[in-house]
Coordinates of C-alpha atoms (C1' of nucleotides) in Angstrom, one line a residue:
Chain A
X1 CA 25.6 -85.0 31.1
X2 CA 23.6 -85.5 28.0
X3 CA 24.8 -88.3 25.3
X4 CA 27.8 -86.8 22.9
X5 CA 25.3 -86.5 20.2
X6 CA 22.8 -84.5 21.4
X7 CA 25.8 -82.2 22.8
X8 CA 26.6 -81.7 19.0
X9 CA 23.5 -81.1 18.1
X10 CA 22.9 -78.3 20.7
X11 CA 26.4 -76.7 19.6
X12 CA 25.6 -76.5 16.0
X13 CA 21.7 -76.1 16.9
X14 CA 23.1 -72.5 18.8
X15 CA 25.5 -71.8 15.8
X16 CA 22.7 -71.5 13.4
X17 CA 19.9 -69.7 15.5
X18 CA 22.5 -67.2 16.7
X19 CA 23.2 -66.4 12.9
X20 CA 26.7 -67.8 12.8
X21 CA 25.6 -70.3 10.1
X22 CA 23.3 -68.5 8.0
X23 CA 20.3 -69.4 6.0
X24 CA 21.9 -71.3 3.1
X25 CA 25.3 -71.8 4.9
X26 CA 26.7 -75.1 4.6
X27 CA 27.5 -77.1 8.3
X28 CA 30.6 -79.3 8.5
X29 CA 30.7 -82.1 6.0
X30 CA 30.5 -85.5 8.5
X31 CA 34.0 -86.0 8.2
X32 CA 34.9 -83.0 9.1
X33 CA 32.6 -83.3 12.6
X34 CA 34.0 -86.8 13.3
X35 CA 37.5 -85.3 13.4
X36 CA 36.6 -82.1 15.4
X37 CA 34.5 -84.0 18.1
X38 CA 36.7 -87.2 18.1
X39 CA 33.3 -89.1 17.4
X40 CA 32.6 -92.1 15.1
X41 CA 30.2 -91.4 11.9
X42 CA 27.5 -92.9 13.5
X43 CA 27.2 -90.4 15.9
X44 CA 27.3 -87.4 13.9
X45 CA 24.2 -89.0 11.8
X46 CA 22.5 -89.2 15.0
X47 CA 23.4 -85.5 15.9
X48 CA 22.7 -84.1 12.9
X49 CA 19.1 -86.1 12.3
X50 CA 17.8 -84.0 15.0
X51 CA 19.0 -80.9 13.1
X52 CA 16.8 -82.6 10.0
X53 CA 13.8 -83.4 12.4
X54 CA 14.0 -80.2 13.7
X55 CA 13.9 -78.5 10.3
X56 CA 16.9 -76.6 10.8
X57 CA 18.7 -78.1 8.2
X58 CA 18.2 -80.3 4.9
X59 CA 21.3 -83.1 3.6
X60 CA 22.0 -82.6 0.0
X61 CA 24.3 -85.6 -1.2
X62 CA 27.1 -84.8 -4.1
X63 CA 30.3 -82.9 -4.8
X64 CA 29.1 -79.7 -3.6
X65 CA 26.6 -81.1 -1.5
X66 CA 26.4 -81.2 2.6
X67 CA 23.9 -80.4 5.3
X68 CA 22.4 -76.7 4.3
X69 CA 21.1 -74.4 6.8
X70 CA 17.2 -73.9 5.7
X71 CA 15.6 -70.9 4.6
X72 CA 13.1 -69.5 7.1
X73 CA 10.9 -68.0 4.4
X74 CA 7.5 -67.2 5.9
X75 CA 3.8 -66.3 4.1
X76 CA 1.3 -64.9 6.0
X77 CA -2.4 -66.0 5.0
X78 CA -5.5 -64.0 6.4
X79 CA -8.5 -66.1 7.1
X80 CA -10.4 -63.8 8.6
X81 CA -10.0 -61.4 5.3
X82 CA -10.6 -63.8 2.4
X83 CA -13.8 -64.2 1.5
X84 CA -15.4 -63.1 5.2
X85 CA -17.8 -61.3 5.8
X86 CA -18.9 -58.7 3.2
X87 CA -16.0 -59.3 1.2
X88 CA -16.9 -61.8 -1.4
X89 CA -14.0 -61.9 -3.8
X90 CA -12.5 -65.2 -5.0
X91 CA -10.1 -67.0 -2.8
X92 CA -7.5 -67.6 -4.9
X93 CA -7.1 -63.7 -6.2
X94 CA -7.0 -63.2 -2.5
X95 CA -3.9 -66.0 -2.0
X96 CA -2.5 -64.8 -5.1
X97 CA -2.5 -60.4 -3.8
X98 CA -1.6 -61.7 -0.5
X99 CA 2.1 -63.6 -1.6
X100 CA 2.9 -60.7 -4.3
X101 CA 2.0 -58.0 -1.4
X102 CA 4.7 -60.1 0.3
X103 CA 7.2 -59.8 -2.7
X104 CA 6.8 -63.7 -3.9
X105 CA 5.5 -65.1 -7.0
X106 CA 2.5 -67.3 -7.1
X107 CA 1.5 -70.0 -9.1
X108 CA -1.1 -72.7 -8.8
X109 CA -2.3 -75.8 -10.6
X110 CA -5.6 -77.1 -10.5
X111 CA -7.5 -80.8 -10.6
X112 CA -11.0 -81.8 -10.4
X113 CA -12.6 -85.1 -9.3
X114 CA -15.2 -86.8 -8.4
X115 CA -13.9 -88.7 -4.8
X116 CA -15.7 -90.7 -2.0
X117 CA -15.9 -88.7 0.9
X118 CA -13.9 -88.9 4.3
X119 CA -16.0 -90.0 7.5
X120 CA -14.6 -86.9 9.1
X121 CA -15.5 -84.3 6.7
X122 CA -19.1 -86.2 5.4
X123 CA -20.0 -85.5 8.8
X124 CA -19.5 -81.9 8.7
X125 CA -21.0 -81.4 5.4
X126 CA -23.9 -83.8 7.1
X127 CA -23.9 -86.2 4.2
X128 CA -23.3 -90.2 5.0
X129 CA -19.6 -91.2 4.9
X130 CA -18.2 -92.7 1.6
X131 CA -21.1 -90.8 -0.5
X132 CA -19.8 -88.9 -3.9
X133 CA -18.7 -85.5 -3.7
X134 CA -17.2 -83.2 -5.8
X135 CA -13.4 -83.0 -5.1
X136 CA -11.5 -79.3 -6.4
X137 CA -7.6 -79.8 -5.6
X138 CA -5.3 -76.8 -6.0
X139 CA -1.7 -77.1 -5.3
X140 CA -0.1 -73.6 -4.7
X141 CA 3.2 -72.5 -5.4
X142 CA 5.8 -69.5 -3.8
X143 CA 8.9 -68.9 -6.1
X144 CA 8.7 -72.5 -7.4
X145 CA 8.2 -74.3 -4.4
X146 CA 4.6 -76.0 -3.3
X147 CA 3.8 -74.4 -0.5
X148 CA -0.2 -75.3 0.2
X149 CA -2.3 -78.3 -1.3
X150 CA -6.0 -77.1 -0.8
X151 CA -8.4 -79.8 -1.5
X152 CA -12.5 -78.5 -1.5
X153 CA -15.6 -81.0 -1.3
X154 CA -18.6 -80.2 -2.2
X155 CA -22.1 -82.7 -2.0
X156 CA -22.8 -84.2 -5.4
X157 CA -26.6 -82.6 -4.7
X158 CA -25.1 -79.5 -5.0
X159 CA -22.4 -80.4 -8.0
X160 CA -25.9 -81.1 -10.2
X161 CA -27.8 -77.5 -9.1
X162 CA -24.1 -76.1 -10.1
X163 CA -23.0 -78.0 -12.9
X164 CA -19.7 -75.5 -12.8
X165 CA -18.3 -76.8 -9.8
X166 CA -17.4 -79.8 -11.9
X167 CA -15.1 -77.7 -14.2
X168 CA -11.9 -78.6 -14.5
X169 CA -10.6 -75.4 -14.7
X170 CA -10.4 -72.8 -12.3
X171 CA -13.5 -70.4 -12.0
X172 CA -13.2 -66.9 -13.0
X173 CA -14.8 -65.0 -10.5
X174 CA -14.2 -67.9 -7.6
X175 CA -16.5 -70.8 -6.2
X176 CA -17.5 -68.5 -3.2
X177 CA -19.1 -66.0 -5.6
X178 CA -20.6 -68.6 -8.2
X179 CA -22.6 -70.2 -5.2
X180 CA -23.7 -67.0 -3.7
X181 CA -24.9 -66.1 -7.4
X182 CA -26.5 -69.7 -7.4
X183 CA -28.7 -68.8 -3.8
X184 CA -25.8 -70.4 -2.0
X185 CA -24.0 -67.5 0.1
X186 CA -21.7 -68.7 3.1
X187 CA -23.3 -65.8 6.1
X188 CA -20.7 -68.5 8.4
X189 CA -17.5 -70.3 8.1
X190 CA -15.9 -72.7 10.7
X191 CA -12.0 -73.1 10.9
X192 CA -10.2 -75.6 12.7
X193 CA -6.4 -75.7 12.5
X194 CA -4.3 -78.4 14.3
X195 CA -0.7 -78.6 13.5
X196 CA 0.1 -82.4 12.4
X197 CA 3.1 -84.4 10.5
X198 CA 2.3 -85.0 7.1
X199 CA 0.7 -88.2 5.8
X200 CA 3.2 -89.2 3.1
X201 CA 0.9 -88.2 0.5
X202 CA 1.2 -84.6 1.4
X203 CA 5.5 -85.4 1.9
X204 CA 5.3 -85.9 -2.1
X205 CA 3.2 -83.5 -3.3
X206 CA 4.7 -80.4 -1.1
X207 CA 8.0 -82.0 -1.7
X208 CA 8.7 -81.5 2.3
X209 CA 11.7 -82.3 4.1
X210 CA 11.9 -84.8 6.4
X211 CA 10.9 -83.2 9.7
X212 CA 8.7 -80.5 8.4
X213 CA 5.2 -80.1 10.6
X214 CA 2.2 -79.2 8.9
X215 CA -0.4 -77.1 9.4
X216 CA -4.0 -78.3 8.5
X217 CA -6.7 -76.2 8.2
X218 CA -10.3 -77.1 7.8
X219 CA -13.2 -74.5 6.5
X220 CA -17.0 -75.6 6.2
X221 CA -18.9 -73.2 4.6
X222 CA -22.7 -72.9 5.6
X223 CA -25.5 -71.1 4.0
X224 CA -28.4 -70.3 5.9
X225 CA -30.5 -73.7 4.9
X226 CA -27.0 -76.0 5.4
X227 CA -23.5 -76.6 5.1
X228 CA -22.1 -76.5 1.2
X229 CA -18.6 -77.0 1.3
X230 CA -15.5 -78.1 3.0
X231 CA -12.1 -77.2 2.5
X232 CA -9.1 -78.8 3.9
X233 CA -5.7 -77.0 3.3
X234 CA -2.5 -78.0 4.4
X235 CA 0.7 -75.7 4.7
X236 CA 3.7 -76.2 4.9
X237 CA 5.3 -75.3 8.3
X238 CA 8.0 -73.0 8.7
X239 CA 6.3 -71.7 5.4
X240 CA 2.9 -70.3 6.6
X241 CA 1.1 -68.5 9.1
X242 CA -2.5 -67.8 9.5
X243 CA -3.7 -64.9 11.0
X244 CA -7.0 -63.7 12.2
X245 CA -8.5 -60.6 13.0
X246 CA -11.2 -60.5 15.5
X247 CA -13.6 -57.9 16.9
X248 CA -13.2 -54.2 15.7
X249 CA -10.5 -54.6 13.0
X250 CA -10.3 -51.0 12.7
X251 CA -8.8 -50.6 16.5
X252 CA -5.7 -52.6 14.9
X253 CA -5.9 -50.4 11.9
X254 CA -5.6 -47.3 13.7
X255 CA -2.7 -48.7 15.5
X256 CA -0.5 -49.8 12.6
X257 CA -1.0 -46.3 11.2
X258 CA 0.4 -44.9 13.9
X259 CA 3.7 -46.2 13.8
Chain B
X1 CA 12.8 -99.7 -5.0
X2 CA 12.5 -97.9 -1.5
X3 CA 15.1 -98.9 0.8
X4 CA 14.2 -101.7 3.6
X5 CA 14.2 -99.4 6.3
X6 CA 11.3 -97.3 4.4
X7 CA 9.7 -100.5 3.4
X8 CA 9.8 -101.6 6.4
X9 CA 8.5 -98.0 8.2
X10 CA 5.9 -98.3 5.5
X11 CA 4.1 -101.9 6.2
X12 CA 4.2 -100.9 10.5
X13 CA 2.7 -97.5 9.5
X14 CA -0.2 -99.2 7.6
X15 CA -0.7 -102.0 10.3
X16 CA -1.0 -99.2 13.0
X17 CA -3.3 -96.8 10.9
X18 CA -5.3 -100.3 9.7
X19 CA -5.9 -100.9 13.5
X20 CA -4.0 -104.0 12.7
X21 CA -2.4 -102.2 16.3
X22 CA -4.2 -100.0 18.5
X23 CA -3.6 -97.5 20.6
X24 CA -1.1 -98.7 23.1
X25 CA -0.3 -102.0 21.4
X26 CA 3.4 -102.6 21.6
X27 CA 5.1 -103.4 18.5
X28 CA 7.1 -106.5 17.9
X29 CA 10.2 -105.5 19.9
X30 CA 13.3 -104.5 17.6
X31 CA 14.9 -108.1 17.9
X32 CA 11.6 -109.7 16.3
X33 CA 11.5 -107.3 13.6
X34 CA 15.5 -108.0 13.1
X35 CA 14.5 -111.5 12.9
X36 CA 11.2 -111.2 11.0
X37 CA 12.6 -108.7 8.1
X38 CA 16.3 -110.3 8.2
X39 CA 17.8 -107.3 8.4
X40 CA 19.9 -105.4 10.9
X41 CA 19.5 -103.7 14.3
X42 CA 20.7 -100.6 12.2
X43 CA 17.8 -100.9 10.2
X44 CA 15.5 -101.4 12.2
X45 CA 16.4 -98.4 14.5
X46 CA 16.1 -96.1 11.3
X47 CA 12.8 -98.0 10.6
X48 CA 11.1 -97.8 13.7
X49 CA 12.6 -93.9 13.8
X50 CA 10.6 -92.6 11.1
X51 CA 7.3 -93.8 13.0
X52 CA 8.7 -91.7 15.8
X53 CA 9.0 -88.4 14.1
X54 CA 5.8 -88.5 12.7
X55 CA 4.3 -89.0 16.1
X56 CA 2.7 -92.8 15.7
X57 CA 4.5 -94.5 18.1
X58 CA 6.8 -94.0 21.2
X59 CA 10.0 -96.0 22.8
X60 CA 9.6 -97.2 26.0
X61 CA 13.1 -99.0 27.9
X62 CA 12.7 -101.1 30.1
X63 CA 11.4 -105.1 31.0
X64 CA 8.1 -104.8 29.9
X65 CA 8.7 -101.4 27.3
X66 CA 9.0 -101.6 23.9
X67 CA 7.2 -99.5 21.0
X68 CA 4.0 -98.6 21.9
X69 CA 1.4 -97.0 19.4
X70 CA 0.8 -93.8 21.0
X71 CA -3.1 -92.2 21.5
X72 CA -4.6 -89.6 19.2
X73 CA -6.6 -88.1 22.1
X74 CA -7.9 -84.8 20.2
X75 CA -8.7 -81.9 22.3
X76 CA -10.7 -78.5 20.9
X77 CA -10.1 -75.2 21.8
X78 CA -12.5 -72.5 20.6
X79 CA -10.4 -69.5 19.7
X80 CA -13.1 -67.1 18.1
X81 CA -15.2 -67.9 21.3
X82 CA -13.2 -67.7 24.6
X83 CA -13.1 -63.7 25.3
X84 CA -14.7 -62.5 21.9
X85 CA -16.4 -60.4 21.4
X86 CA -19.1 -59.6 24.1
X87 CA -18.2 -62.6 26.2
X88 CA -15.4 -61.3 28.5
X89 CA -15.4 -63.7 31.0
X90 CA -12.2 -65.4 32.3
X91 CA -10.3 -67.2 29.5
X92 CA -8.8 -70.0 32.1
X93 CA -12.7 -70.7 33.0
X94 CA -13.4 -71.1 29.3
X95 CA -11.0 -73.6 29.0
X96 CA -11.7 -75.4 31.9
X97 CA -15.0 -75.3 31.2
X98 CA -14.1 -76.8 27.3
X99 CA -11.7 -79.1 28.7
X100 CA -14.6 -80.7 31.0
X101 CA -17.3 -80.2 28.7
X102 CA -15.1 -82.9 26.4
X103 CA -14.6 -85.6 29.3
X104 CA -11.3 -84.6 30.5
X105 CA -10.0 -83.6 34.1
X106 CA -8.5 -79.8 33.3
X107 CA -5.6 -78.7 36.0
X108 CA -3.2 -76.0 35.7
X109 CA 0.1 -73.8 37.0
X110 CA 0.8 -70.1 37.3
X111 CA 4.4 -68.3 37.2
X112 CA 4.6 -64.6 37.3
X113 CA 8.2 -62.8 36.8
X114 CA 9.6 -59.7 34.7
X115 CA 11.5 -60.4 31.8
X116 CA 13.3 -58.9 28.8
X117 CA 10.4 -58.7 25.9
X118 CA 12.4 -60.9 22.8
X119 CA 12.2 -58.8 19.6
X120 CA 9.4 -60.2 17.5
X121 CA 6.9 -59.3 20.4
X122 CA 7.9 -56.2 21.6
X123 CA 7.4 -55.4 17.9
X124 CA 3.5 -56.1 18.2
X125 CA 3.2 -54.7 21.6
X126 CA 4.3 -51.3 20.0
X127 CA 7.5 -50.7 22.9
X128 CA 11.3 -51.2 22.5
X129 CA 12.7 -54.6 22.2
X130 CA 14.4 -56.4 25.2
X131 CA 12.6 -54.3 27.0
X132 CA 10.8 -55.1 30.6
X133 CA 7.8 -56.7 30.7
X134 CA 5.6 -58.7 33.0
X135 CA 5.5 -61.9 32.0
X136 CA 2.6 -64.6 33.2
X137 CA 3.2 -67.8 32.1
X138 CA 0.4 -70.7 33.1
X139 CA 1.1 -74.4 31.9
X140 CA -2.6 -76.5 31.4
X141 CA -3.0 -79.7 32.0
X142 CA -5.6 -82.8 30.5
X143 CA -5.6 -86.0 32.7
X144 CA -2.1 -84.7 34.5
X145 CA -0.9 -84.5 30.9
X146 CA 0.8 -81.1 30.1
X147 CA -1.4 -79.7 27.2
X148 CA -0.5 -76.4 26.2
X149 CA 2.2 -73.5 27.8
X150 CA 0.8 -70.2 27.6
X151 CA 2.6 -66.7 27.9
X152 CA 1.0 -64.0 28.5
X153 CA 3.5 -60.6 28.4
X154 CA 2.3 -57.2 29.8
X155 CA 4.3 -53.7 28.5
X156 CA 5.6 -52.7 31.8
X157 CA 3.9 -49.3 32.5
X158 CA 0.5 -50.6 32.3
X159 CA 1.8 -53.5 34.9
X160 CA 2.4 -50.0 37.1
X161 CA -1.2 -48.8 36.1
X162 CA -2.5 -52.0 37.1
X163 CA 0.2 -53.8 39.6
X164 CA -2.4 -56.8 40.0
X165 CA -1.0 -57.9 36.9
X166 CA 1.8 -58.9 39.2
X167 CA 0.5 -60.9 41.5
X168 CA 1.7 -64.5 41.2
X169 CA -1.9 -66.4 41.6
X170 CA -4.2 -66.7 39.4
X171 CA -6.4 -63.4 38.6
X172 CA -10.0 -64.7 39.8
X173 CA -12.1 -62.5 37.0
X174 CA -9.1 -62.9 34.7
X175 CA -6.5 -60.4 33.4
X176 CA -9.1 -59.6 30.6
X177 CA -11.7 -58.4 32.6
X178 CA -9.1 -56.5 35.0
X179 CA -7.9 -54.5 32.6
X180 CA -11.5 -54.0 31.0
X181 CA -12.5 -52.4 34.8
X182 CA -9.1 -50.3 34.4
X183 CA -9.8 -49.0 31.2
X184 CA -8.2 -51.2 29.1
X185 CA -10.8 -53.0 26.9
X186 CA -9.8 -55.2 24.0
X187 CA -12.2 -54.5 21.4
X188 CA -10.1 -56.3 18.7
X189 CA -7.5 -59.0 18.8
X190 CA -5.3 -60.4 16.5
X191 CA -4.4 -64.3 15.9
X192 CA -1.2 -65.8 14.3
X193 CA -1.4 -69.4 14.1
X194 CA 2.0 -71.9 12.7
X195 CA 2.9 -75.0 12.7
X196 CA 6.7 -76.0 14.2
X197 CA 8.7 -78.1 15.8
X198 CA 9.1 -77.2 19.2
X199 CA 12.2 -75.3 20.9
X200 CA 13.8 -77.6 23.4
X201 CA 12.1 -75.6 26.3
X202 CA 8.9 -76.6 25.2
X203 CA 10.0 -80.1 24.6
X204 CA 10.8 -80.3 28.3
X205 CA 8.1 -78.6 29.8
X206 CA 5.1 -80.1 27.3
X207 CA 7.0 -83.6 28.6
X208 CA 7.3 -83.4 24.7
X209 CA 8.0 -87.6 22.8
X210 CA 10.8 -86.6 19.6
X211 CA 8.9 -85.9 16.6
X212 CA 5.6 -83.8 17.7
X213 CA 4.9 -80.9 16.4
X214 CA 3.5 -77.8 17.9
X215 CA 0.7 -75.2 17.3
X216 CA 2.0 -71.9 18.5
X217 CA -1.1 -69.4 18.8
X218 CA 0.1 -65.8 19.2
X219 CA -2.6 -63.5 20.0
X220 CA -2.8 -59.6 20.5
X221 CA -5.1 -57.7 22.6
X222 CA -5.6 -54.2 21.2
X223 CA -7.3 -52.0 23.8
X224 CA -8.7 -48.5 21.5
X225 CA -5.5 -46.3 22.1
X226 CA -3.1 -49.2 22.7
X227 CA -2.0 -52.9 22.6
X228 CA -2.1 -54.0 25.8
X229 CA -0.6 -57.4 26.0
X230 CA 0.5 -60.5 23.8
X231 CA 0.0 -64.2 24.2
X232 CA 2.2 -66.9 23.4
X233 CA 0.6 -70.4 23.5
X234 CA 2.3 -73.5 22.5
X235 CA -0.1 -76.5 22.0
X236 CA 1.2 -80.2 22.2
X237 CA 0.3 -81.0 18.1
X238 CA -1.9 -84.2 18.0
X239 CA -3.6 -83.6 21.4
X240 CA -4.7 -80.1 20.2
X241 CA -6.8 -78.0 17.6
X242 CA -8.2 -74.6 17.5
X243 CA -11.3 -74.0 16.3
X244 CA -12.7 -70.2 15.1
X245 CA -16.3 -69.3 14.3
X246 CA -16.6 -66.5 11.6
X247 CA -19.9 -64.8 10.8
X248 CA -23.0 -65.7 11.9
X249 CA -22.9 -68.7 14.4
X250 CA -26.4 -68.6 14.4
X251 CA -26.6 -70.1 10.7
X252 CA -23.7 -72.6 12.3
X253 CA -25.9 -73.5 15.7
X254 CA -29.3 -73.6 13.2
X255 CA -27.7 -76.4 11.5
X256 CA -26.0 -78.5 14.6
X257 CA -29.4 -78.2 15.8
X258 CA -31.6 -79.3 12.9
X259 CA -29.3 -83.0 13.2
Chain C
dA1 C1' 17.7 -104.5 48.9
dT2 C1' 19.8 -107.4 45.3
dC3 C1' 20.2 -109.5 41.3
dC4 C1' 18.5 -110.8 36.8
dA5 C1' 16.2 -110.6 32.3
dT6 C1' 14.4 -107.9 28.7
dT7 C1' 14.2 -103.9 25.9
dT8 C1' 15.6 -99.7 24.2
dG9 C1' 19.7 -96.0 24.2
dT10 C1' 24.3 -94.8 22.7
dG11 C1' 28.5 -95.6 20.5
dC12 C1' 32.1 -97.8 17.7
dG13 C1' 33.9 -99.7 13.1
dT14 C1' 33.3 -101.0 8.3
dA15 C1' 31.5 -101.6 3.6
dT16 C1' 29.0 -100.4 -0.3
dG17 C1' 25.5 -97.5 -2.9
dT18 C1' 23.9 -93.1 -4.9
dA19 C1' 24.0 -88.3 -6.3
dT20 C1' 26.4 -84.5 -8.1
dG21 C1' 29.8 -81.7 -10.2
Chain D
dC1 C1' 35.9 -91.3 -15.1
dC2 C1' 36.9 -89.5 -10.8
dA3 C1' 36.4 -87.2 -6.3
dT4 C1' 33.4 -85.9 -2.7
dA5 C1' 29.5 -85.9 0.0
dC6 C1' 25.6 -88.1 1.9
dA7 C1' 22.5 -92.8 2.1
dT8 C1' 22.0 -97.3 3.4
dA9 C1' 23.3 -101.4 5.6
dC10 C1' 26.0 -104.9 8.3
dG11 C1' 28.1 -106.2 12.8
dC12 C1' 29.4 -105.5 17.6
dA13 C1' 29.6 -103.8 22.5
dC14 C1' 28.1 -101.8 26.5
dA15 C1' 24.9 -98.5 29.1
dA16 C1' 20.5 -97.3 31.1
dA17 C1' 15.8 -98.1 32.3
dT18 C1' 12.4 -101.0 34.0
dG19 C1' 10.0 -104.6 36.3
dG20 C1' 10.0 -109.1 38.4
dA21 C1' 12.1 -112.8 41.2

DNA sequence: ATCCATTTGTGCGTATGTATG
DNA sequence: CCATACATACGCACAAATGGA
């Protein structure tokens, strides 16, 4: 028989997935718990902290507080559309049509930087670790709430043949575009997604729950003569999905018409 | 000021990201940290618990246990490659063959039963939810490690156009190319990539420690009139990353080459 | 096979702090 | 200012797992 706490936790785990606590519900205060299960408070903390790990609910203290049940929200972000192959339009009008086409309201902020590079990503830009690159952050928003925290490198060589780049603004018709315009086109991308917990940087800045996964996903850009560009973005989980389309895009196209 | 517990969580997270501890250095057990920080077993436990759910370390019981730093063994699966576009050879060779390519000793399992399609798939597979459906499920293993689950579910007339789908070994040319000699091509597929923490199943079967995420990888085949099947892979997070190539891999093998 | 020592796992009770309405 | 809810912290006890004597 399993401890009394994870028995809890599997009771009220069931309660919310099969709907009878909805998104937004509020669980049992701990008080409540201790008396129905004839537990001590300890245990309930224990019970419910998997709920918290497991992102199912978040604890909000005060009067009309308690232990929510999370919303399941969920934004669906197409990697292999934006910006591949042919269709060169800027990233972030593609982010921003993609969340309005899903009925949300986007928002973003923008910094600019110059940063010492990572080891990891100098070597796929093929620069030495620690040199100067430019650094583009953009934190993106859905209804309000961060949802992604995009951070792009670029080599300081290339920052000086682009002088824009180190704008602190965002550019108008996207950085994709401006370097294709400057003999810089990106024919090839590389992804790489792994899903990770946060660093506690990223806990801050996406304002994430305690128990929330990440996604990170890492996109060099290479023109034909080298590699110009790096972008690492990390989603929220629960959040964000990724999708790609591979191989004859219009098979799936014909398909979804004919539902 | 954080609490101790945090402050605490915060100096063991730097020591073991420092490489002040390395991989599977145990930490001072709870009683020296009790003794060392002055505090509590309570708060130590809560401490030491944090490091847990973001993966860094697990508990071991036992005479010679304690909290060991855990290994950030990384392992690369190359999504946009395996199957796509021309190269339709067996997926499980591909990832044996990737698995070995990176040093490791690949190993896997087969099941085979029918079961009741769950809603969000059926959905992409074009058919009626809860539905039949052929369902082969094949768990991978890295150094006797469970790596990844994967579920592969077939719509269950084409398992009656092509009842080899059934069979409960391996498919020696792979279910890809079997249904390519059938008439059932994939052309196109689609990927749907998310970060979460993992359903209790998984937990068990990955042999999953509290606090790792997972990267579930959803593909769909699309043959030209018809989706023909849906895959459900569940990577161990931290042991795992997919990788895609978009556009010209030439311009990306040009300049692995040229370093 | 038994017993013992060590380390983490589970559970109890209590007290005080903090956030919110 | 108060009431309610979660947050942090102390102390204690016994169970379970593991490895060695």
């Amino acid at each position: 028989m399993p401890p009394k706490y994870r028995q809890i936790a599997a009771e009220l785990r069931d309660r919310i997935i099969s709907g009878h606590f909805a998104t937004g519900d509020r669980l049992p205060t701990e008080q409540r718990l201790m008396d129905d299960y004839g537990v001590s408070r300890n245990t309930v903390r224990l019970a419910t902290a998997l709920l918290v790990n497991e992102g199912l609910i978040e604890r909000v203290p005060g009067r009309l507080g308690g232990m929510l049940v999370r919303a399941q929200l969920m934004l669906t972000y197409h990697a292999s559309r934006a910006e591949m192959p042919h269709g060169l339009w800027p990233e972030s009008d593609a982010w921003f049509g993609e969340v309005q086409a899903q009925g949300y309201q986007p928002s973003q902020r923008f910094e600019m930087r110059i940063a010492e590079l990572p080891a990891e990503l100098a070597e796929r830009l093929g620069v030495e670790a620690d040199s100067p690159a430019g650094l583009r952050r953009c934190i993106r928003m859905v209804n309000g709430q961060p949802s992604s925290l995009q951070d792009t490198w670029y080599p300081m060589d290339l920052c000086e043949q682009v002088p824009e780049l180190l704008s602190p603004r965002d550019i108008p018709q996207g950085t994709t575009r401006l370097l294709a315009e400057r003999g810089f086109p990106q024919p090839a991308v590389e992804d790489d997604l792994v899903a990770m917990m946060p660093a506690p940087e990223h806990v801050q800045l996406l304002n994430l729950a305690a128990g929330t996964p990440v996604l990170a996903f890492t996109r060099t850009g290479f023109a034909p003569s080298r590699p110009v560009r790096v972008s690492v973005t990390i989603f929220a989980g629960h959040l964000n999905r990724v999708v790609y389309t591979l191989g004859d895009a219009d098979v799936i196209a014909r398909h979804r018409d004919g539902q």
